[in-house]
Short mmCIF file of C-alpha atoms in Angstrom, two decimals:
data_model
loop_
_atom_site.label_atom_id
_atom_site.label_comp_id
_atom_site.label_asym_id
_atom_site.label_seq_id
_atom_site.Cartn_x
_atom_site.Cartn_y
_atom_site.Cartn_z
CA PRO A 1 0.00 0.00 0.00
CA PRO A 2 1.10 3.63 -0.35
CA GLY A 3 3.97 4.49 1.98
CA THR A 4 5.16 0.90 2.37
CA ILE A 5 8.51 1.62 0.73
CA PRO A 6 9.98 4.78 2.31
CA GLU A 7 12.09 7.08 0.18
CA THR A 8 15.01 6.53 2.58
CA ALA A 9 14.89 2.71 2.39
CA ALA A 10 18.01 2.52 0.25
CA ASP A 11 20.05 4.62 2.69
CA ASP A 12 20.11 2.07 5.55
CA VAL A 13 23.79 1.29 6.20
CA GLU A 14 23.59 0.22 9.85
CA GLY A 15 21.35 -2.85 9.65
CA GLY A 16 19.28 -5.14 7.48
CA ALA A 17 20.16 -5.77 3.87
CA PHE A 18 22.49 -2.79 3.63
CA ALA A 19 24.65 -3.36 6.71
CA ARG A 20 28.28 -2.88 5.70
CA GLU A 21 30.05 -1.61 8.82
CA GLY A 22 33.65 -2.87 8.92
CA LEU A 23 33.56 -4.35 5.40
CA THR A 24 35.70 -3.37 2.44
CA GLU A 25 34.00 -2.19 -0.77
CA GLU A 26 34.72 -5.56 -2.41
CA GLU A 27 33.32 -7.51 0.57
CA THR A 28 30.24 -5.26 0.62
CA GLU A 29 29.61 -5.82 -3.09
CA ASP A 30 29.96 -9.61 -2.73
CA MET A 31 27.56 -9.59 0.21
CA LEU A 32 24.97 -7.51 -1.63
CA TYR A 33 25.15 -9.76 -4.70
CA GLU A 34 24.57 -12.87 -2.59
CA GLN A 35 21.71 -11.30 -0.64
CA LEU A 36 20.03 -10.10 -3.82
CA ARG A 37 20.42 -13.51 -5.50
CA SER A 38 18.83 -15.21 -2.49
CA MET A 39 15.98 -12.70 -2.39
CA LEU A 40 15.10 -13.02 -6.08
CA ASN A 41 15.25 -16.81 -5.90
CA GLY A 42 12.92 -16.93 -2.89
CA GLU A 43 15.59 -18.37 -0.59
CA ASP A 44 14.32 -16.60 2.52
CA ASP A 45 13.15 -18.27 5.71
CA ASP A 46 9.47 -18.42 4.70
CA ALA A 47 10.00 -19.69 1.13
CA ALA A 48 9.41 -23.39 1.86
CA GLU A 49 6.26 -22.68 3.85
CA ARG A 50 4.85 -20.41 1.12
CA ALA A 51 5.67 -22.97 -1.58
CA ALA A 52 3.84 -25.70 0.36
CA GLU A 53 0.76 -23.47 0.74
CA LEU A 54 0.73 -22.69 -2.98
CA ARG A 55 1.04 -26.37 -3.90
CA ALA A 56 -1.89 -27.23 -1.61
CA LYS A 57 -4.03 -24.51 -3.20
CA GLN A 58 -3.12 -25.66 -6.68
CA GLU A 59 -3.95 -29.30 -5.92
CA SER A 60 -7.34 -28.37 -4.44
CA ALA A 61 -8.33 -25.90 -7.20
CA ALA A 62 -11.38 -26.66 -9.32
CA GLU A 63 -10.64 -28.10 -12.75
CA SER A 64 -13.17 -25.94 -14.61
CA PRO A 65 -12.36 -22.24 -15.08
CA GLY A 66 -16.07 -21.55 -14.73
CA ASP A 67 -16.12 -23.19 -11.30
CA PHE A 68 -12.92 -21.61 -10.01
CA GLY A 69 -13.68 -19.39 -7.03
CA SER A 70 -17.43 -19.94 -7.42
CA SER A 71 -17.76 -21.00 -3.78
CA ASP A 72 -15.78 -18.07 -2.47
CA SER A 73 -18.32 -15.63 -1.08
CA GLY A 74 -15.51 -13.22 -0.21
CA GLU A 75 -14.56 -12.56 -3.84
CA VAL A 76 -13.61 -8.94 -4.54
CA ARG A 77 -13.74 -7.70 -8.14
CA ILE A 78 -11.50 -4.85 -9.25
CA PRO A 79 -12.11 -3.46 -12.74
CA ALA A 80 -8.99 -2.73 -14.81
CA ALA A 81 -10.06 0.89 -15.21
CA ALA A 82 -8.16 4.16 -15.22
CA ALA A 83 -10.46 5.57 -12.53
CA LEU A 84 -9.03 3.06 -10.02
CA ALA A 85 -5.36 3.78 -10.76
CA GLN A 86 -3.39 4.88 -7.69
CA ASP A 87 -0.59 7.33 -8.35
CA ASP A 88 1.42 7.32 -5.11
CA LEU A 89 3.33 4.02 -5.27
CA ARG A 90 6.95 3.74 -6.39
CA LEU A 91 7.04 0.16 -7.62
CA SER A 92 4.22 -0.15 -10.17
CA MET A 93 0.70 0.80 -11.12
CA ARG A 94 -1.82 -0.17 -8.42
CA LEU A 95 -5.55 -0.58 -8.91
CA ALA A 96 -7.65 -0.40 -5.75
CA VAL A 97 -11.31 -0.24 -4.75
CA ASP A 98 -10.41 0.64 -1.15
CA ASP A 99 -7.43 0.64 1.23
CA ASP A 100 -7.61 -3.12 1.78
CA ASN A 101 -8.39 -4.44 -1.71
CA GLY A 102 -6.04 -3.72 -4.58
CA VAL A 103 -3.86 -5.26 -7.26
CA ILE A 104 -0.22 -4.35 -7.88
CA THR A 105 2.32 -5.14 -10.64
CA CYS A 106 -0.52 -5.70 -13.11
CA GLU A 107 0.94 -3.68 -15.99
CA HIS A 108 2.94 -6.51 -17.63
CA LEU A 109 -0.08 -8.81 -17.85
CA LEU A 110 -2.33 -5.97 -19.03
CA SER A 111 0.29 -4.96 -21.60
CA ALA A 112 0.29 -8.45 -23.14
CA LEU A 113 -3.51 -8.60 -23.24
CA GLU A 114 -3.76 -5.16 -24.84
CA ALA A 115 -1.13 -5.89 -27.47
CA ILE A 116 -2.65 -9.18 -28.65
CA GLY A 117 -6.17 -7.74 -28.80
CA VAL A 118 -7.87 -8.88 -25.57
CA ASP A 119 -10.34 -6.39 -24.11
CA ASN A 120 -12.69 -8.83 -22.36
CA ALA A 121 -11.10 -11.06 -19.70
CA ARG A 122 -11.36 -12.08 -16.07
CA ILE A 123 -8.10 -12.44 -14.15
CA GLU A 124 -8.18 -14.34 -10.87
CA LEU A 125 -5.54 -13.86 -8.16
CA GLU A 126 -4.87 -15.43 -4.81
CA GLY A 127 -2.61 -14.08 -2.11
CA SER A 128 -1.46 -10.52 -1.58
CA GLY A 129 -2.84 -9.00 -4.79
CA GLU A 130 0.60 -8.93 -6.43
CA VAL A 131 0.59 -10.27 -9.99
CA PRO A 132 3.73 -12.49 -10.19
CA ILE A 133 6.55 -10.76 -12.04
CA VAL A 134 7.78 -14.14 -13.43
CA ASP A 135 10.68 -13.30 -15.80
CA GLY A 136 10.17 -9.53 -15.49
CA SER A 137 8.67 -9.16 -18.98
CA ALA A 138 5.28 -9.69 -20.64
CA TYR A 139 6.42 -12.55 -22.86
CA GLN A 140 5.20 -15.42 -20.67
CA PHE A 141 1.71 -13.91 -20.55
CA ALA A 142 1.63 -13.38 -24.34
CA TYR A 143 2.88 -16.92 -24.90
CA GLU A 144 0.28 -18.55 -22.67
CA CYS A 145 -2.50 -16.53 -24.33
CA ALA A 146 -1.26 -17.71 -27.72
CA ARG A 147 -1.33 -21.33 -26.53
CA VAL A 148 -5.08 -21.22 -25.83
CA GLY A 149 -5.92 -18.73 -28.60
CA LEU A 150 -8.48 -15.95 -28.73
CA VAL A 151 -12.09 -15.84 -29.89
CA PRO A 152 -14.19 -12.79 -30.82
CA ALA A 153 -16.70 -11.68 -28.21
CA HIS A 154 -20.27 -11.09 -29.36
CA ALA A 155 -22.43 -8.24 -28.13
CA ASP A 156 -25.72 -8.97 -26.34
CA GLY A 157 -25.66 -12.67 -27.08
CA SER A 158 -25.87 -12.20 -30.85
CA THR A 159 -23.64 -13.99 -33.35
CA ALA A 160 -22.80 -10.83 -35.29
CA GLU A 161 -19.18 -9.72 -35.12
CA VAL A 162 -18.67 -6.18 -33.85
CA PRO A 163 -15.68 -4.16 -35.10
CA ARG A 164 -13.10 -3.44 -32.40
CA MET A 165 -12.75 0.28 -31.72
CA ALA A 166 -10.14 2.64 -30.23
CA TRP A 167 -9.98 6.20 -28.95
CA ARG A 168 -8.55 8.95 -31.15
CA PRO A 169 -8.07 12.24 -29.25
CA SER A 170 -8.34 15.34 -31.38
CA GLU A 171 -5.84 17.60 -29.64
CA MET A 172 -2.43 17.55 -27.97
CA ILE A 173 -2.27 16.43 -24.33
CA THR A 174 0.74 16.99 -22.05
CA VAL A 175 1.38 16.19 -18.39
CA ARG A 176 4.62 17.06 -16.61
CA ASP A 177 6.57 16.44 -13.43
CA GLY A 178 9.73 18.55 -13.48
CA ASP A 179 11.54 17.70 -16.70
CA ALA A 180 9.65 14.40 -17.04
CA PHE A 181 6.58 14.39 -19.29
CA VAL A 182 4.06 12.28 -21.18
CA GLN A 183 2.57 13.83 -24.30
CA PHE A 184 -0.05 12.83 -26.86
CA ILE A 185 0.29 14.18 -30.41
CA PRO A 186 -2.57 13.55 -32.89
CA ASP A 187 -1.53 11.22 -35.73
CA ALA A 188 -3.09 8.76 -38.18
CA VAL A 189 -1.50 5.69 -36.53
CA THR A 190 -0.39 4.64 -33.07
CA LYS A 191 3.26 5.31 -32.27
CA LEU A 192 4.90 4.89 -28.85
CA THR A 193 8.19 6.63 -28.04
CA TYR A 194 10.02 6.47 -24.72
CA GLY A 195 13.12 8.19 -23.39
CA VAL A 196 14.99 6.91 -20.33
CA ASP A 197 17.57 8.92 -18.38
CA PHE A 198 18.88 6.92 -15.41
CA THR A 199 22.31 8.51 -15.17
CA TYR A 200 21.54 10.03 -11.76
CA LYS A 201 21.21 6.48 -10.38
CA SER A 202 23.30 4.30 -12.68
CA THR A 203 25.37 4.92 -15.80
CA ALA A 204 24.84 1.24 -16.69
CA VAL A 205 21.31 2.20 -17.78
CA GLY A 206 22.25 5.73 -18.78
CA LYS A 207 20.20 7.39 -21.53
CA GLN A 208 18.12 5.39 -24.01
CA TRP A 209 15.43 6.17 -26.58
CA GLU A 210 13.16 3.71 -28.35
CA SER A 211 10.20 4.20 -30.69
CA TRP A 212 7.72 1.60 -31.91
CA THR A 213 4.94 1.91 -34.47
CA PRO A 214 2.95 -1.33 -34.02
CA THR A 215 1.49 -1.43 -37.54
CA GLU A 216 4.83 -0.78 -39.24
CA ASP A 217 7.79 -1.95 -37.17
CA GLY A 218 7.11 -5.55 -36.17
CA ASP A 219 5.25 -7.65 -33.63
CA TYR A 220 4.92 -6.86 -29.95
CA VAL A 221 6.04 -10.40 -29.04
CA ASP A 222 9.29 -9.91 -30.97
CA LEU A 223 10.19 -6.29 -30.22
CA ILE A 224 8.62 -5.36 -26.88
CA ALA A 225 7.23 -8.27 -24.85
CA ARG A 226 10.60 -9.80 -23.92
CA ALA A 227 12.06 -6.58 -22.44
CA ARG A 228 12.59 -7.02 -18.69
CA THR A 229 12.00 -4.59 -15.89
CA PHE A 230 15.07 -2.82 -14.48
CA GLY A 231 16.32 -0.84 -11.51
CA THR A 232 19.23 -0.51 -9.11
CA MET A 233 20.32 -3.06 -6.54
CA GLN A 234 19.17 -0.70 -3.78
CA ASP A 235 15.73 -0.35 -5.40
CA TYR A 236 15.09 -4.08 -5.53
CA MET A 237 16.37 -4.76 -2.03
CA ALA A 238 14.01 -2.07 -0.75
CA TYR A 239 11.10 -3.63 -2.66
CA PHE A 240 11.88 -7.08 -1.32
CA ARG A 241 12.24 -5.89 2.28
CA ALA A 242 8.81 -4.24 1.92
CA GLY A 243 7.28 -7.61 0.96
CA TRP A 244 7.11 -7.30 -2.84
CA ILE A 245 8.81 -9.15 -5.74
CA ARG A 246 7.90 -12.57 -4.30
CA GLY A 247 6.97 -14.20 -7.62
CA GLY A 248 10.13 -13.62 -9.62
CA LEU A 249 13.19 -15.43 -10.89
CA GLU A 250 16.87 -14.48 -10.55
CA GLN A 251 16.85 -12.94 -14.04
CA CYS A 252 13.46 -11.22 -13.60
CA ALA A 253 15.05 -7.76 -13.63
CA LEU A 254 18.09 -6.06 -15.06
CA ILE A 255 19.86 -4.98 -11.87
CA ALA A 256 22.17 -2.00 -12.24
CA ASN A 257 24.99 -1.35 -9.80
CA GLY A 258 26.90 1.80 -10.64
CA ASP A 259 28.42 1.56 -14.10
CA LYS A 260 27.60 -2.11 -14.75
CA PHE A 261 24.77 -4.62 -14.65
CA TRP A 262 24.80 -7.40 -12.07
CA ASN A 263 23.15 -9.85 -14.48
CA PRO A 264 23.95 -9.06 -18.14
CA PRO A 265 23.53 -9.46 -21.07
CA MET A 266 20.66 -7.53 -22.62
CA ILE A 267 18.05 -9.62 -24.41
CA LEU A 268 17.01 -6.77 -26.73
CA PRO A 269 18.68 -3.55 -27.91
CA ASN A 270 17.70 -0.64 -25.64
CA GLU A 271 15.94 -3.18 -23.43
CA ASN A 272 15.31 -0.65 -20.68
CA ALA A 273 13.54 1.83 -22.98
CA ARG A 274 11.59 -1.00 -24.61
CA HIS A 275 10.42 -2.14 -21.19
CA LYS A 276 9.13 1.37 -20.52
CA ILE A 277 7.08 1.07 -23.74
CA LEU A 278 5.80 -2.28 -22.42
CA ASP A 279 4.78 -0.59 -19.15
CA LEU A 280 3.16 2.29 -21.04
CA VAL A 281 1.04 -0.11 -23.13
CA GLY A 282 -0.10 -1.83 -19.93
CA ASP A 283 -0.99 1.40 -18.20
CA LEU A 284 -2.78 2.81 -21.27
CA SER A 285 -4.81 -0.42 -21.46
CA LEU A 286 -6.72 0.92 -18.46
CA MET A 287 -8.56 3.18 -20.94
CA ALA A 288 -10.04 0.09 -22.65
CA GLU A 289 -13.69 -0.90 -22.56
CA PRO A 290 -15.31 -4.13 -23.80
CA GLY A 291 -14.86 -4.12 -27.57
CA MET A 292 -12.28 -1.33 -27.38
CA ALA A 293 -8.51 -0.99 -27.27
CA GLY A 294 -7.00 1.16 -24.54
CA VAL A 295 -3.97 2.61 -26.35
CA PRO A 296 -5.17 5.64 -28.35
CA ILE A 297 -4.62 6.25 -32.06
CA GLY A 298 -1.84 8.84 -32.24
CA HIS A 299 1.71 9.41 -30.99
CA VAL A 300 2.35 8.96 -27.25
CA LEU A 301 5.75 10.40 -26.34
CA ALA A 302 7.18 9.93 -22.84
CA TYR A 303 10.44 11.00 -21.21
CA LYS A 304 11.62 9.93 -17.74
CA GLY A 305 8.08 8.79 -17.02
CA SER A 306 6.81 6.71 -14.11
CA HIS A 307 3.62 4.88 -13.24
CA ARG A 308 2.69 7.94 -11.20
CA LEU A 309 3.02 10.16 -14.29
CA HIS A 310 1.23 7.57 -16.44
CA ALA A 311 -1.72 7.72 -14.02
CA LYS A 312 -1.77 11.51 -14.32
CA PHE A 313 -1.73 11.16 -18.12
CA LEU A 314 -4.64 8.68 -18.00
CA ALA A 315 -6.73 11.25 -16.14
CA ALA A 316 -5.92 13.92 -18.73
CA LEU A 317 -6.64 11.49 -21.58
CA ALA A 318 -10.01 10.56 -20.08
CA ALA A 319 -11.00 14.23 -19.92
CA ALA A 320 -9.80 15.13 -23.43
CA PRO A 321 -12.13 15.34 -26.46
CA LYS A 322 -11.88 12.17 -28.55
CA GLU A 323 -13.80 9.96 -30.94
CA LYS A 324 -14.19 6.22 -31.42
CA VAL A 325 -12.57 4.86 -34.57
CA PRO A 326 -11.74 1.33 -35.82
CA ALA A 327 -8.85 -0.16 -33.84
CA GLU A 328 -5.55 -1.10 -35.42
CA LEU A 329 -4.40 -4.70 -35.83
CA TRP A 330 -1.01 -5.00 -34.16
CA SER A 331 -0.09 -8.56 -35.22
CA HIS A 332 1.41 -9.07 -38.64
CA GLY A 333 1.11 -11.76 -41.30
CA ASP A 334 1.57 -15.40 -40.31
CA LYS A 335 2.59 -14.40 -36.78
CA ALA A 336 -0.84 -12.98 -36.02
CA ILE A 337 -2.24 -14.38 -32.80
CA PHE A 338 -5.68 -13.01 -33.59
CA GLN A 339 -6.86 -11.66 -36.90
CA GLY A 340 -10.27 -11.06 -38.41
CA GLY A 341 -12.07 -13.16 -35.79
CA ALA A 342 -9.94 -16.26 -36.50
CA VAL A 343 -7.16 -17.67 -34.41
CA ASN A 344 -3.85 -18.35 -36.13
CA THR A 345 -2.15 -21.48 -34.81
CA LYS A 346 1.43 -20.27 -35.25
CA MET A 347 2.95 -19.81 -31.81
CA PRO A 348 5.65 -17.51 -30.48
CA VAL A 349 8.74 -19.46 -29.46
CA GLU A 350 8.62 -21.00 -26.00
CA PRO A 351 9.97 -18.62 -23.32
CA ASP A 352 13.01 -20.77 -22.53
CA GLU A 353 13.90 -20.99 -26.25
CA TYR A 354 13.98 -17.22 -26.78
CA PRO A 355 17.43 -16.08 -27.96
CA THR A 356 19.51 -13.97 -25.60
CA GLY A 357 22.38 -11.60 -26.13
#
C-alpha cells in the first residue's frame, strides 16, 4: 500500500540488507550480490512454507475455469479501469477499490492482453494482490494466451461480429513532473516513443530512446514483450524488504549497480527503454472498454516517465475530447495471434527458447 517503501529505504547502512560496517568495498559488493540472488530466488526463511501453501491450493483448485472461485463468497472484483489507478506508489501501477483491496504489478499482464487484442477477460488472483513478475517481462503472458488462442466476443448474445474500436483524441495532451513528461500528439496511426535517463542512479542504464509503431515496425512479441524490468540493486532490495517481488526469478530484472549490470547481457537492444514502452502499453490499457482498445490512435511520447506520471496522463486522456474509430491490428502476417475473428495457430517461441544476447 502507499507508503510501504519509504524514500530513505536505500540509505540504511547500519542494519538489514544494507549493513556494511567494517567491510571493504569488495566484501560489501559480494555480500549484496549474494543477498540479492537469495531474495530473487525466494531463498528466505518463509519460502518453503509459502511454496507448500501454494502447492496445496493448486492441488485443491477446481478443474473448470467456470467453477474456479465460485464458492468463495468473499470474492472482490477490481475493474482494470483508469479511474481506479493509484498514483502514489513507487514500484508499479496499483488498482484499488479501497485501502484493503487492490492489485499491484498488473501492468505486464495488461500490456500483453492489450497488445494481442484482448479487451474482455477475467483475471483471478490469490494471495497478496501482487501479480507475479515471473521473468520480469510480458512474454510469458503473451505466450500462454497464444497457446489457448483468442475468440471474438459477441455483443448482447448475438452472433454478429462487432468491429473493435479505439480512442482517437483530437488535440495535444501533455502532463509534466519537473523535466519528465508524457505527451499525446494527434496522428493517423499509433506510435509509442520512450526516453529513459537513469544517469543520476546508474550509468549502466544511462540514456536510451526507443520508438515503436505497431502497424509498421514488427510484432509486440518480438520487439517489446521480452524486455525485462530494471532498476538498481538498492531499489530491488528495498522492494523485497517491503514484501514485494515474491513471484520472480533471478533474471526477472536487469539490476544496475553503478556503471555495470549485475546480471547481463541484454536480451534486446535498448531493453530498458523497450520495457518502458511495455509498461506504457499496460498502463494505457486501463482506458479500454469491452470491444475497445486502450492505447489511443496517435503518438504517445514519454520521457523519464513513471507509473505515477502515467496515471496523471490517464486522467488527462479521459477528460480530453476524442472519438471512437476502428482499432488497429497489431499482429502481422503469419505471426498474427488473432486476426479477423480467427485464431492463427502459429505460436511464439517458447519462453526458454527465446534467444539472448
